[in-house]
Coordinates of C-alpha atoms in Angstrom, one line a residue:
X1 CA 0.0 0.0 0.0
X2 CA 1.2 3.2 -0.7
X3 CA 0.8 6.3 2.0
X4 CA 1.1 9.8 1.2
X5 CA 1.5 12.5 4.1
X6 CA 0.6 15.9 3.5
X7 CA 3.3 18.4 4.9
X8 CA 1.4 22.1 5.5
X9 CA 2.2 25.3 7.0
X10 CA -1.3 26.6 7.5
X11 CA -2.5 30.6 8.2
X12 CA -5.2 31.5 10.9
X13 CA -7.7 31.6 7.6
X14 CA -9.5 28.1 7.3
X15 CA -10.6 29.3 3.6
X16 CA -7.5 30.5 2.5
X17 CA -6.4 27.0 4.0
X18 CA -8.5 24.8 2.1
X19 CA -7.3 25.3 -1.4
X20 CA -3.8 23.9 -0.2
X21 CA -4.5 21.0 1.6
X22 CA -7.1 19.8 -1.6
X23 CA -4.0 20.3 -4.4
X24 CA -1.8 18.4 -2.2
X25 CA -4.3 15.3 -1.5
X26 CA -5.1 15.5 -5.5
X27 CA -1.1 15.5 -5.9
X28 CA -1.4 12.4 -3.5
X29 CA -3.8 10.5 -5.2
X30 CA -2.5 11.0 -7.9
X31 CA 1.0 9.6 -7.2
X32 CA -1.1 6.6 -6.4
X33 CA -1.5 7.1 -2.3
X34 CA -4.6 4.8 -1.2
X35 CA -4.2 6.5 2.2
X36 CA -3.3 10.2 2.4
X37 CA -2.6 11.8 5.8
X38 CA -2.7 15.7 6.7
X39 CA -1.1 17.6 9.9
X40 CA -2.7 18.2 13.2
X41 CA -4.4 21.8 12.4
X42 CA -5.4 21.1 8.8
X43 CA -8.0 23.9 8.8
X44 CA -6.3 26.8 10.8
X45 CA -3.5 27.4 13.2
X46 CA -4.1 30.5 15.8
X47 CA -3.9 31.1 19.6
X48 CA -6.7 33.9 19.0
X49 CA -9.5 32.6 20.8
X50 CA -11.3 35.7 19.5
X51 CA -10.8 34.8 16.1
X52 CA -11.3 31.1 16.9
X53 CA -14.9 32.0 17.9
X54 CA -15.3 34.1 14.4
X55 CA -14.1 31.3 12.1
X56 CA -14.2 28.1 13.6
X57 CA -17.5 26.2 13.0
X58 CA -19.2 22.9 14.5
X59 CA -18.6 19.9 13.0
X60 CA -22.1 19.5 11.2
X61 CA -21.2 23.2 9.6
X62 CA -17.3 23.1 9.0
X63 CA -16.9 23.9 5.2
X64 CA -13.3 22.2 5.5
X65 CA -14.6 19.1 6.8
X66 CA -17.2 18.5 4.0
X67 CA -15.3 19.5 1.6
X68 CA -12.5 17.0 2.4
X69 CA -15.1 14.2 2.7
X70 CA -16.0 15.0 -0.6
X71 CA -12.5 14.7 -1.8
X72 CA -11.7 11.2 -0.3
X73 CA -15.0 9.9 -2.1
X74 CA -14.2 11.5 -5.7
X75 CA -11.0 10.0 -5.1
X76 CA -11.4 6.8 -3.5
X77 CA -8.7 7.1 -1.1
X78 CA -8.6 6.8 2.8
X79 CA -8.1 10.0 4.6
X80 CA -7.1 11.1 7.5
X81 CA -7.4 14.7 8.9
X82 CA -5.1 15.6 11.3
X83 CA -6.8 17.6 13.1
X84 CA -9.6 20.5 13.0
X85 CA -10.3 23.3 15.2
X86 CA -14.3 22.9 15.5
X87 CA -16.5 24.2 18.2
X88 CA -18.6 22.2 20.8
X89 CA -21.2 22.6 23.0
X90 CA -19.6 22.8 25.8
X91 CA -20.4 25.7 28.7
X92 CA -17.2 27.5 28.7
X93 CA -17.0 27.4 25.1
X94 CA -13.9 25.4 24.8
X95 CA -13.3 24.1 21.6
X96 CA -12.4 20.9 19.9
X97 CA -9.0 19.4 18.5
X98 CA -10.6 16.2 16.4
X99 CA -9.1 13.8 13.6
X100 CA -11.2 12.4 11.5
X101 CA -10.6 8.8 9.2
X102 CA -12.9 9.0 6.3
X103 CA -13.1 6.2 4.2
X104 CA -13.5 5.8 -0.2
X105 CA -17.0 6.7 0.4
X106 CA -16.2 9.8 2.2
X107 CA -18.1 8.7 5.4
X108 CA -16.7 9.0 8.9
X109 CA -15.1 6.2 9.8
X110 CA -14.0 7.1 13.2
X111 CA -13.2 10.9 15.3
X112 CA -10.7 11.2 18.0
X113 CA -10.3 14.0 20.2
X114 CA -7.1 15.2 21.9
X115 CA -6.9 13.9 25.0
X116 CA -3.7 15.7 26.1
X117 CA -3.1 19.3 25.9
X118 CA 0.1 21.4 25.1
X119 CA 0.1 23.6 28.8
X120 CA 4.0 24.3 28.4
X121 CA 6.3 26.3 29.1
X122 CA 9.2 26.4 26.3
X123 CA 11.2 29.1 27.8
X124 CA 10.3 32.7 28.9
X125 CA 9.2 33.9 25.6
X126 CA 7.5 30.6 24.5
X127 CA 4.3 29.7 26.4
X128 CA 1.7 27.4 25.2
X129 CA -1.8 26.9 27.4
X130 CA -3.4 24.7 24.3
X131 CA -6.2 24.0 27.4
X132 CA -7.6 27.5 27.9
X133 CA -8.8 27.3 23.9
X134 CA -9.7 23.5 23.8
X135 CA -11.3 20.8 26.0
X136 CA -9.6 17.5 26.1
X137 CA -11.0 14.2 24.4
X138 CA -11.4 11.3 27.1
X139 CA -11.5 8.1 24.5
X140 CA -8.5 6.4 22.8
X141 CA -9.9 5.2 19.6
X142 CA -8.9 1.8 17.3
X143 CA -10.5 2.0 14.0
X144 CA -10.8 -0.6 11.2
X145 CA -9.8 1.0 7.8
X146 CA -10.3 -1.8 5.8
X147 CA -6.7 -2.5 5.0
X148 CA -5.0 -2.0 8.6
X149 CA -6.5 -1.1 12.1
X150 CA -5.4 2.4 13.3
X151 CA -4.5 4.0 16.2
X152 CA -5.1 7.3 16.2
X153 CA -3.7 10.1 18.2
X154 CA -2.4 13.8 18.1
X155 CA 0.8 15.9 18.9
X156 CA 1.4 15.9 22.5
X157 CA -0.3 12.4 22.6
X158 CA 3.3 11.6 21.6
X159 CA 4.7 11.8 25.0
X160 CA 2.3 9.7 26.7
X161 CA 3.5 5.9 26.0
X162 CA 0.5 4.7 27.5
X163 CA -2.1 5.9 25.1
X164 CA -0.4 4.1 22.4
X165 CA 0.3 0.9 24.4
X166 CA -3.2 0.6 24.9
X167 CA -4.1 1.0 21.5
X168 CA -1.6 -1.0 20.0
X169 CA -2.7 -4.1 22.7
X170 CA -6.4 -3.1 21.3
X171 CA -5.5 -4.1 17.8
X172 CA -3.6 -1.5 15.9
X173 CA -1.1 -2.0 13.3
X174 CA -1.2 1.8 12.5
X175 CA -0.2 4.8 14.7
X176 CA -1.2 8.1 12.8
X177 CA 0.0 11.2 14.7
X178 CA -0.4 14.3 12.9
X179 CA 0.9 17.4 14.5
X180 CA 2.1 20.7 14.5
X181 CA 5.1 20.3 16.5
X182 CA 6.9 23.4 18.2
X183 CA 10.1 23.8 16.1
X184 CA 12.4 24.1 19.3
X185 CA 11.3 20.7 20.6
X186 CA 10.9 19.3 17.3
X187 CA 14.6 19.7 16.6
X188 CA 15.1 17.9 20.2
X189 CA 12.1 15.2 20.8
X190 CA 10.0 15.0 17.5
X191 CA 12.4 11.9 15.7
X192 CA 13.0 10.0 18.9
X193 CA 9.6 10.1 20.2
X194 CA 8.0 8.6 17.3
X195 CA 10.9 6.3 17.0
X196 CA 10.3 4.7 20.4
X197 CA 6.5 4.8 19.8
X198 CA 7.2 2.2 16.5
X199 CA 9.2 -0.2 19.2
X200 CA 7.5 -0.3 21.6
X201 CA 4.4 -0.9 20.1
X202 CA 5.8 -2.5 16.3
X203 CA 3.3 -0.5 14.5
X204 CA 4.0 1.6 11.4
X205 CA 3.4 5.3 12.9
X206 CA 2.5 8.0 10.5
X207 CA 3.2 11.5 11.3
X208 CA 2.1 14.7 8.9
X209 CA 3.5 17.3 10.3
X210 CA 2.9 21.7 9.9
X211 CA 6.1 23.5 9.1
X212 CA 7.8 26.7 8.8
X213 CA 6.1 30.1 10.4
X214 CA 2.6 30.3 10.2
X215 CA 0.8 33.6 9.0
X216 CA -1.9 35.4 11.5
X217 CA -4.2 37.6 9.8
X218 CA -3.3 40.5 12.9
X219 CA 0.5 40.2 12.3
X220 CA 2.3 42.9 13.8
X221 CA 5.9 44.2 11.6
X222 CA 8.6 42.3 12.8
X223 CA 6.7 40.0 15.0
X224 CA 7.7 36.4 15.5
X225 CA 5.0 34.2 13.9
X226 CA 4.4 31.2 15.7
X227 CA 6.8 28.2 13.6
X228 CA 6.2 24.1 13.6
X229 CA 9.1 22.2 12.9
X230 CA 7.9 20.0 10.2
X231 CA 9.9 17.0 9.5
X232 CA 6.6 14.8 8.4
X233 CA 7.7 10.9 9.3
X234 CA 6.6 6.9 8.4
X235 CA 8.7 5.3 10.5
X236 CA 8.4 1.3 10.6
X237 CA 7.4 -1.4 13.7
X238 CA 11.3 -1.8 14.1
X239 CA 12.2 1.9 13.9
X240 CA 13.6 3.1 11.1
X241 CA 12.8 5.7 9.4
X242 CA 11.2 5.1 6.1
X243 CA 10.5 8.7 4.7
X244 CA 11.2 12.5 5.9
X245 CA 8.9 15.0 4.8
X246 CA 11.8 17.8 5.2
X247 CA 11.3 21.3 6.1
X248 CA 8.9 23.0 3.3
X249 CA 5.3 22.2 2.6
X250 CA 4.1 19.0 0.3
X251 CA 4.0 15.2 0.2
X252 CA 5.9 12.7 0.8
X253 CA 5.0 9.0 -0.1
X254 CA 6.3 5.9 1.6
X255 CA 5.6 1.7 0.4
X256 CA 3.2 0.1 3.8
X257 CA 4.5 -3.0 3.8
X258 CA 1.6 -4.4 6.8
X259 CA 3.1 -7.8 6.5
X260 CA 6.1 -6.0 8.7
X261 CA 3.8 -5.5 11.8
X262 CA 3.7 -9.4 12.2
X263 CA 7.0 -10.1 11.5
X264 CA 8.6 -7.2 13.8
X265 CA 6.0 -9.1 16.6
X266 CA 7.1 -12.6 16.1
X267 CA 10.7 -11.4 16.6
X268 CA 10.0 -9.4 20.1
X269 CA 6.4 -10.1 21.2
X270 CA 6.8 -7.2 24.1
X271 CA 2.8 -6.9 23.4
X272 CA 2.4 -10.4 24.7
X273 CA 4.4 -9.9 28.4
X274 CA 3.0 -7.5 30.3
X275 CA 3.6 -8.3 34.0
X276 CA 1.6 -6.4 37.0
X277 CA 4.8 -5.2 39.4
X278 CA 4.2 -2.8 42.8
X279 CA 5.2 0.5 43.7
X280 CA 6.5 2.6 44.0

């Protein structure tokens, strides 16, 4: 099977976005990717919250969402969206942070919401509170694709080997982790961390990845816009890195080889020998 993740270095516009994403997934397809894969973030990046109220839209209403259904099913491909910023229902108004898998059809296959939030601080000029904005998902999710079970997760998920133990034990082959990784811990953590993911689990994790700086409609001259490392990885179930999406915006398509998920497991069946300890 052949993969195809989408490398993007989205604005705060979700219509300006759109165009984009749909060239490179036609660009996909057309290289002959049966499973395309775009970044955490697909329609907008922004810490805004005002102007994540203005643009952002529930699911049912989100113009990037049907519009990327309607792609996958003209297509035929699999999908998955990253991510997309959509509002919810919820009393403070907190927002979403969902990945979708849409299947040939173009119907939902399966949503998962980020269940970890990015409430860091990167050094004195770099803070992140991803909470304030959005309200985290409570549900790891396993979904059937057709062609491989996938576990799917987002960007900070990464750090939390739990989450993708327990998916992995629940039946997926696949790890998809789309992000939009802060460059200064990109260049430190991003590589490693989906490295040991693959091991310890011996799945094929699939990472799209944002890049570069990323525009804000209220940019100020000489302000520093808000930069993802990029660096869009397949890496396989024994570790090594099968493609590197680089630093700049397109695809990059990798060979799935699923039959490698079996054979990485009969060699070290770590899966298989859990042990319950105490302490500390």
């Amino acid at each position: 099977m052949k993969a195809a993740l989408v490398q993007l270095s989205v604005s705060d516009d979700p219509a300006a976005n759109l165009p984009v994403t749909l060239n490179f997934i036609r660009e996909a397809a057309a290289a002959g990717a049966g499973f395309v894969l775009t970044p955490e973030c697909t329609n907008l990046l922004s810490s805004d919250r005002g102007w994540q109220r203005e643009v952002l839209c529930h699911e049912e209403d989100d113009p990037t969402l049907a519009a990327l259904r309607a792609e996958a099913a003209a297509l035929g491909i699999t999908l998955l969206i990253g991510s997309l910023g959509l509002k919810t229902q919820d009393a403070d108004g907190r927002f979403a942070n969902r990945s979708f898998l849409i299947g040939p059809s173009g119907a939902i296959i399966a949503r998962y919401d980020k269940i970890h939030m990015f409430d860091v601080d990167v050094s004195e000029t770099e803070k992140y509170r991803e909470s304030e904005g959005y309200r985290p998902g409570t549900r790891a999710v396993v979904a059937d694709a057709g062609f491989a079970k996938i576990g799917m997760a987002i960007c900070y998920d990464l750090r939390f080997p739990q989450l993708f133990r327990r998916t992995a034990k629940g039946g997926a082959q696949i790890l998809t982790l789309p992000a939009a990784f802060n460059d200064t811990t990109g260049a430190a953590h991003w590589e490693s961390l989906l490295r040991a993911r693959a091991i310890e689990t011996t799945c094929f994790v699939l990472a799209p990845a944002q890049c570069g700086a990323h525009a804000v409609h209220d940019a100020k001259p000489g302000q520093r816009l808000r930069r993802t490392w990029g660096h869009s990885l397949a890496v396989a179930p024994w570790g090594e890195v099968l493609a590197d999406g680089g630093e700049a915006p397109g695809v990059t398509l990798v060979e799935i080889d699923m039959a490698r998920v079996a054979e990485a497991r009969s060699r070290v069946p770590s899966l298989a020998h859990d042990r319950a300890f105490e302490g500390p």
